[in-house]
């Protein structure tokens, strides 16, 4: 396993569960045992849970694995199926699971400026949490899920918050225009300023950030800036290995890559989605947890299995006390209808359809109904 | 023993939530078995009766932790503590639950509420 986070750990568990009894090595460049990332922008950032609560392994769990932590993979030799590490070591294997996830994109030119943060790792979250506790005005660049969650958490901590989004509507990609506007309406509900349709030109400040400069000439003062402009798959280390790359590792519908004995899972993997008829890199927790089942089965069977159809992708987000849940694909839908609840009360269930057929469902504070629709979606497609 | 519902009123694949404190859920699996566990996920405040029942497992509706209905064991994270199980007795078509005397593994948010005595 290269990458020792949710997808790598899940793959290791699946290997043992599916009867693999041999040597198991997990290689991860972070010094930490696998931990849970979703709370990093929510409860952990708010200070209501601590580091011990983030641990993904259960008490007493023993996978009989060797953990090479703080070890970065720098290459894969396809002929010998050997993973090269930054410190010169090499790990040879019969099978390789690529699970190197994604890394936060940063803002060019913001390096070395105090007060500027991205949020992907535990170390990032510690730094941001400590800084938020000290006070100051926060500007979040990017109105996506992580940016919105940081804004929500900081708002609850009493910070003055502005969110800047380059697109006309935040979350239009994952949720579509209509519901993207509804969900991002939560910011205004809670007194957080949302500036849309305007790009960021740069940051001002000598050593400490002082303001965010917008392309329309406006200046937004800030002591803390969080750059939430998405993540890029960590696959540079695979350049030249023969593993086909295309927006991450290009995979079949069961995680198989262009190399025999090598599969990829989690945020770094661009799986073929038979429901959508195209490749999609899914960056959600449940994908990283579930898909290793299929990938490991394929790996152990030497690729001789017919890939099944995975469940429609599902993710959640918690913002301003509202539980947001989404399953399926909004892209390609030609209609969205509110089936239950009231948009203004932020407790809706909305169904996305294409030619009358449900393709996605969104819930805001509707866990019971949402689950019914999520199951229907899985059964119908 | 607490009467929950009539077996005939609980179709296979469905769950029934008993509104006691803390709540308990009765699951009727597709194979016709009946299990009772604490309804509240051990991770955060979610009702497992609203979850995804598959085989002898229920998946939490929020963050997809999986619990084994028979033992309460965690089959998938992010939950780390097992959910408490209760004995089920079926008599004359009625489903009864004999509550466990073990301490429940309630999530921190609910445990704090119970400890504070605020209903
Ligand atoms: C702040 C935050 C909040 C989130 N909230 C939600 C949410 O509410 N709901 C949801 O569905 N999803 C959420 N997610 C997404 C979810 O956490 C990810 O989908 C999940 O972590 C993906 O797991 P992964 O194992 O594929 O990748 P990662 O968790 O990114 O792990 C990859 C690991 O590989 C390591 N690595 C990278 N390159 C190398 C290398 N060359 N050699 C060795 N190791 C390497 C990385 O350091 C990392 O430890 C959130 C993510 C973040 C960051
Ligand atoms: S509340 Fe059940 S998994 Fe989080």
PDB file of N, CA, C and O in Angstrom, chain A residues 13 36 43 52-53 55 57 285-286 289 311 314 316 323 325 368 371 374-375 378, chain B residues 17 44-45 50-53 59-64 66 75-80:
ATOM      1  N   UNK A  13      -7.099  -3.663   5.276  1.00  0.00           N
ATOM      2  CA  UNK A  13      -8.145  -4.428   5.964  1.00  0.00           C
ATOM      3  C   UNK A  13      -8.814  -5.412   5.012  1.00  0.00           C
ATOM      4  O   UNK A  13      -9.072  -6.555   5.368  1.00  0.00           O
ATOM      5  N   UNK A  36      -8.666  10.469  10.501  1.00  0.00           N
ATOM      6  CA  UNK A  36      -9.859  10.849   9.778  1.00  0.00           C
ATOM      7  C   UNK A  36      -9.773  12.322   9.386  1.00  0.00           C
ATOM      8  O   UNK A  36      -9.584  13.179  10.243  1.00  0.00           O
ATOM      9  N   UNK A  43     -15.335  19.476  13.658  1.00  0.00           N
ATOM     10  CA  UNK A  43     -15.192  19.394  15.112  1.00  0.00           C
ATOM     11  C   UNK A  43     -13.759  19.622  15.596  1.00  0.00           C
ATOM     12  O   UNK A  43     -13.539  20.217  16.653  1.00  0.00           O
ATOM     13  N   UNK A  52      -6.868  12.297  19.508  1.00  0.00           N
ATOM     14  CA  UNK A  52      -7.139  10.887  19.782  1.00  0.00           C
ATOM     15  C   UNK A  52      -8.448  10.456  19.125  1.00  0.00           C
ATOM     16  O   UNK A  52      -8.622   9.283  18.782  1.00  0.00           O
ATOM     17  N   UNK A  53      -9.369  11.411  18.949  1.00  0.00           N
ATOM     18  CA  UNK A  53     -10.668  11.082  18.338  1.00  0.00           C
ATOM     19  C   UNK A  53     -10.582  10.882  16.834  1.00  0.00           C
ATOM     20  O   UNK A  53     -11.559  10.459  16.214  1.00  0.00           O
ATOM     21  N   UNK A  55      -8.300   8.985  15.258  1.00  0.00           N
ATOM     22  CA  UNK A  55      -7.661   7.721  14.896  1.00  0.00           C
ATOM     23  C   UNK A  55      -8.635   6.813  14.148  1.00  0.00           C
ATOM     24  O   UNK A  55      -9.778   6.655  14.558  1.00  0.00           O
ATOM     25  N   UNK A  57      -7.887   3.491  13.246  1.00  0.00           N
ATOM     26  CA  UNK A  57      -7.791   2.091  13.647  1.00  0.00           C
ATOM     27  C   UNK A  57      -8.581   1.890  14.930  1.00  0.00           C
ATOM     28  O   UNK A  57      -8.703   2.798  15.741  1.00  0.00           O
ATOM     29  N   UNK A 285     -15.019  10.555   1.160  1.00  0.00           N
ATOM     30  CA  UNK A 285     -14.666   9.605   2.196  1.00  0.00           C
ATOM     31  C   UNK A 285     -15.165   8.199   1.893  1.00  0.00           C
ATOM     32  O   UNK A 285     -14.418   7.229   1.952  1.00  0.00           O
ATOM     33  N   UNK A 286     -16.460   8.067   1.554  1.00  0.00           N
ATOM     34  CA  UNK A 286     -17.020   6.718   1.383  1.00  0.00           C
ATOM     35  C   UNK A 286     -16.392   5.989   0.189  1.00  0.00           C
ATOM     36  O   UNK A 286     -16.252   4.768   0.218  1.00  0.00           O
ATOM     37  N   UNK A 289     -13.257   4.483   1.341  1.00  0.00           N
ATOM     38  CA  UNK A 289     -13.500   3.386   2.275  1.00  0.00           C
ATOM     39  C   UNK A 289     -14.023   2.144   1.556  1.00  0.00           C
ATOM     40  O   UNK A 289     -13.624   1.021   1.868  1.00  0.00           O
ATOM     41  N   UNK A 311     -21.718   1.371  -5.793  1.00  0.00           N
ATOM     42  CA  UNK A 311     -22.859   2.208  -5.422  1.00  0.00           C
ATOM     43  C   UNK A 311     -22.618   3.629  -5.920  1.00  0.00           C
ATOM     44  O   UNK A 311     -21.481   4.049  -6.083  1.00  0.00           O
ATOM     45  N   UNK A 314     -21.343   8.850  -2.718  1.00  0.00           N
ATOM     46  CA  UNK A 314     -22.081   9.528  -1.645  1.00  0.00           C
ATOM     47  C   UNK A 314     -21.116  10.384  -0.839  1.00  0.00           C
ATOM     48  O   UNK A 314     -20.008   9.960  -0.551  1.00  0.00           O
ATOM     49  N   UNK A 316     -21.023  13.696   2.416  1.00  0.00           N
ATOM     50  CA  UNK A 316     -21.759  14.570   3.315  1.00  0.00           C
ATOM     51  C   UNK A 316     -20.906  15.790   3.600  1.00  0.00           C
ATOM     52  O   UNK A 316     -19.693  15.792   3.348  1.00  0.00           O
ATOM     53  N   UNK A 323     -26.931  19.339   8.177  1.00  0.00           N
ATOM     54  CA  UNK A 323     -26.330  18.136   7.620  1.00  0.00           C
ATOM     55  C   UNK A 323     -26.678  18.058   6.138  1.00  0.00           C
ATOM     56  O   UNK A 323     -27.824  17.889   5.762  1.00  0.00           O
ATOM     57  N   UNK A 325     -26.215  16.146   2.566  1.00  0.00           N
ATOM     58  CA  UNK A 325     -25.862  14.829   2.039  1.00  0.00           C
ATOM     59  C   UNK A 325     -26.150  14.812   0.545  1.00  0.00           C
ATOM     60  O   UNK A 325     -27.140  15.393   0.085  1.00  0.00           O
ATOM     61  N   UNK A 368     -33.312  10.682   7.039  1.00  0.00           N
ATOM     62  CA  UNK A 368     -34.143   9.492   6.837  1.00  0.00           C
ATOM     63  C   UNK A 368     -34.612   9.382   5.380  1.00  0.00           C
ATOM     64  O   UNK A 368     -34.414   8.365   4.727  1.00  0.00           O
ATOM     65  N   UNK A 371     -31.772   8.686   2.926  1.00  0.00           N
ATOM     66  CA  UNK A 371     -31.341   7.288   2.824  1.00  0.00           C
ATOM     67  C   UNK A 371     -32.281   6.504   1.923  1.00  0.00           C
ATOM     68  O   UNK A 371     -31.849   5.688   1.122  1.00  0.00           O
ATOM     69  N   UNK A 374     -31.372   7.417  -1.533  1.00  0.00           N
ATOM     70  CA  UNK A 374     -30.045   6.919  -1.886  1.00  0.00           C
ATOM     71  C   UNK A 374     -30.124   5.432  -2.250  1.00  0.00           C
ATOM     72  O   UNK A 374     -29.494   4.977  -3.200  1.00  0.00           O
ATOM     73  N   UNK A 375     -30.932   4.696  -1.507  1.00  0.00           N
ATOM     74  CA  UNK A 375     -31.100   3.273  -1.809  1.00  0.00           C
ATOM     75  C   UNK A 375     -31.808   3.083  -3.145  1.00  0.00           C
ATOM     76  O   UNK A 375     -31.455   2.221  -3.927  1.00  0.00           O
ATOM     77  N   UNK A 378     -29.438   3.573  -5.910  1.00  0.00           N
ATOM     78  CA  UNK A 378     -28.518   2.444  -6.073  1.00  0.00           C
ATOM     79  C   UNK A 378     -29.230   1.285  -6.764  1.00  0.00           C
ATOM     80  O   UNK A 378     -28.632   0.571  -7.568  1.00  0.00           O
TER      81      UNK A 378
ATOM     82  N   UNK B  17     -38.002   1.796  15.466  1.00  0.00           N
ATOM     83  CA  UNK B  17     -37.298   2.533  16.508  1.00  0.00           C
ATOM     84  C   UNK B  17     -38.172   2.649  17.743  1.00  0.00           C
ATOM     85  O   UNK B  17     -39.292   3.136  17.677  1.00  0.00           O
ATOM     86  N   UNK B  44     -21.530   9.685  16.035  1.00  0.00           N
ATOM     87  CA  UNK B  44     -22.185  10.961  16.311  1.00  0.00           C
ATOM     88  C   UNK B  44     -23.680  10.708  16.409  1.00  0.00           C
ATOM     89  O   UNK B  44     -24.121   9.568  16.393  1.00  0.00           O
ATOM     90  N   UNK B  45     -24.452  11.802  16.442  1.00  0.00           N
ATOM     91  CA  UNK B  45     -25.884  11.648  16.667  1.00  0.00           C
ATOM     92  C   UNK B  45     -26.628  11.290  15.383  1.00  0.00           C
ATOM     93  O   UNK B  45     -27.074  12.162  14.648  1.00  0.00           O
ATOM     94  N   UNK B  50     -32.523   4.592  10.590  1.00  0.00           N
ATOM     95  CA  UNK B  50     -32.541   5.257   9.282  1.00  0.00           C
ATOM     96  C   UNK B  50     -31.414   4.756   8.382  1.00  0.00           C
ATOM     97  O   UNK B  50     -31.194   5.302   7.305  1.00  0.00           O
ATOM     98  N   UNK B  51     -30.664   3.783   8.844  1.00  0.00           N
ATOM     99  CA  UNK B  51     -29.467   3.341   8.113  1.00  0.00           C
ATOM    100  C   UNK B  51     -29.769   2.381   6.978  1.00  0.00           C
ATOM    101  O   UNK B  51     -30.922   2.138   6.623  1.00  0.00           O
ATOM    102  N   UNK B  52     -28.712   1.834   6.416  1.00  0.00           N
ATOM    103  CA  UNK B  52     -28.801   0.926   5.263  1.00  0.00           C
ATOM    104  C   UNK B  52     -28.587  -0.491   5.795  1.00  0.00           C
ATOM    105  O   UNK B  52     -27.485  -0.848   6.178  1.00  0.00           O
ATOM    106  N   UNK B  53     -29.670  -1.261   5.803  1.00  0.00           N
ATOM    107  CA  UNK B  53     -29.610  -2.630   6.325  1.00  0.00           C
ATOM    108  C   UNK B  53     -29.214  -3.561   5.193  1.00  0.00           C
ATOM    109  O   UNK B  53     -29.862  -3.592   4.150  1.00  0.00           O
ATOM    110  N   UNK B  59     -25.575   0.046   8.097  1.00  0.00           N
ATOM    111  CA  UNK B  59     -24.638   1.135   7.813  1.00  0.00           C
ATOM    112  C   UNK B  59     -25.267   2.439   8.274  1.00  0.00           C
ATOM    113  O   UNK B  59     -26.410   2.745   7.931  1.00  0.00           O
ATOM    114  N   UNK B  60     -24.518   3.200   9.042  1.00  0.00           N
ATOM    115  CA  UNK B  60     -25.025   4.470   9.571  1.00  0.00           C
ATOM    116  C   UNK B  60     -25.405   5.423   8.429  1.00  0.00           C
ATOM    117  O   UNK B  60     -24.677   5.528   7.447  1.00  0.00           O
ATOM    118  N   UNK B  61     -26.539   6.117   8.563  1.00  0.00           N
ATOM    119  CA  UNK B  61     -26.982   6.991   7.478  1.00  0.00           C
ATOM    120  C   UNK B  61     -26.077   8.199   7.256  1.00  0.00           C
ATOM    121  O   UNK B  61     -26.110   8.800   6.184  1.00  0.00           O
ATOM    122  N   UNK B  62     -25.264   8.565   8.251  1.00  0.00           N
ATOM    123  CA  UNK B  62     -24.448   9.769   8.056  1.00  0.00           C
ATOM    124  C   UNK B  62     -23.074   9.467   7.464  1.00  0.00           C
ATOM    125  O   UNK B  62     -22.775   9.840   6.354  1.00  0.00           O
ATOM    126  N   UNK B  63     -22.212   8.807   8.222  1.00  0.00           N
ATOM    127  CA  UNK B  63     -20.829   8.655   7.764  1.00  0.00           C
ATOM    128  C   UNK B  63     -20.461   7.208   7.453  1.00  0.00           C
ATOM    129  O   UNK B  63     -19.292   6.859   7.394  1.00  0.00           O
ATOM    130  N   UNK B  64     -21.495   6.363   7.334  1.00  0.00           N
ATOM    131  CA  UNK B  64     -21.319   5.014   6.790  1.00  0.00           C
ATOM    132  C   UNK B  64     -20.532   4.043   7.668  1.00  0.00           C
ATOM    133  O   UNK B  64     -20.016   3.057   7.163  1.00  0.00           O
ATOM    134  N   UNK B  66     -20.229   0.845   9.831  1.00  0.00           N
ATOM    135  CA  UNK B  66     -21.063  -0.357   9.774  1.00  0.00           C
ATOM    136  C   UNK B  66     -20.983  -1.101  11.087  1.00  0.00           C
ATOM    137  O   UNK B  66     -19.902  -1.258  11.659  1.00  0.00           O
ATOM    138  N   UNK B  75     -17.840  -2.819  11.978  1.00  0.00           N
ATOM    139  CA  UNK B  75     -17.266  -3.464  10.797  1.00  0.00           C
ATOM    140  C   UNK B  75     -16.609  -2.460   9.874  1.00  0.00           C
ATOM    141  O   UNK B  75     -15.889  -2.836   8.964  1.00  0.00           O
ATOM    142  N   UNK B  76     -16.915  -1.172  10.050  1.00  0.00           N
ATOM    143  CA  UNK B  76     -16.281  -0.154   9.219  1.00  0.00           C
ATOM    144  C   UNK B  76     -16.280   1.165   9.980  1.00  0.00           C
ATOM    145  O   UNK B  76     -17.221   1.470  10.695  1.00  0.00           O
ATOM    146  N   UNK B  77     -15.173   1.950   9.823  1.00  0.00           N
ATOM    147  CA  UNK B  77     -15.064   3.227  10.522  1.00  0.00           C
ATOM    148  C   UNK B  77     -16.004   4.254   9.906  1.00  0.00           C
ATOM    149  O   UNK B  77     -16.639   3.954   8.901  1.00  0.00           O
ATOM    150  N   UNK B  78     -16.118   5.466  10.431  1.00  0.00           N
ATOM    151  CA  UNK B  78     -15.276   6.089  11.456  1.00  0.00           C
ATOM    152  C   UNK B  78     -15.603   5.707  12.909  1.00  0.00           C
ATOM    153  O   UNK B  78     -14.829   6.030  13.787  1.00  0.00           O
ATOM    154  N   UNK B  79     -16.735   5.050  13.190  1.00  0.00           N
ATOM    155  CA  UNK B  79     -17.007   4.664  14.580  1.00  0.00           C
ATOM    156  C   UNK B  79     -15.902   3.723  15.058  1.00  0.00           C
ATOM    157  O   UNK B  79     -15.337   2.968  14.270  1.00  0.00           O
ATOM    158  N   UNK B  80     -15.597   3.792  16.330  1.00  0.00           N
ATOM    159  CA  UNK B  80     -14.583   2.897  16.877  1.00  0.00           C
ATOM    160  C   UNK B  80     -15.120   2.034  18.003  1.00  0.00           C
ATOM    161  O   UNK B  80     -14.526   1.039  18.360  1.00  0.00           O
TER     162      UNK B  80
END
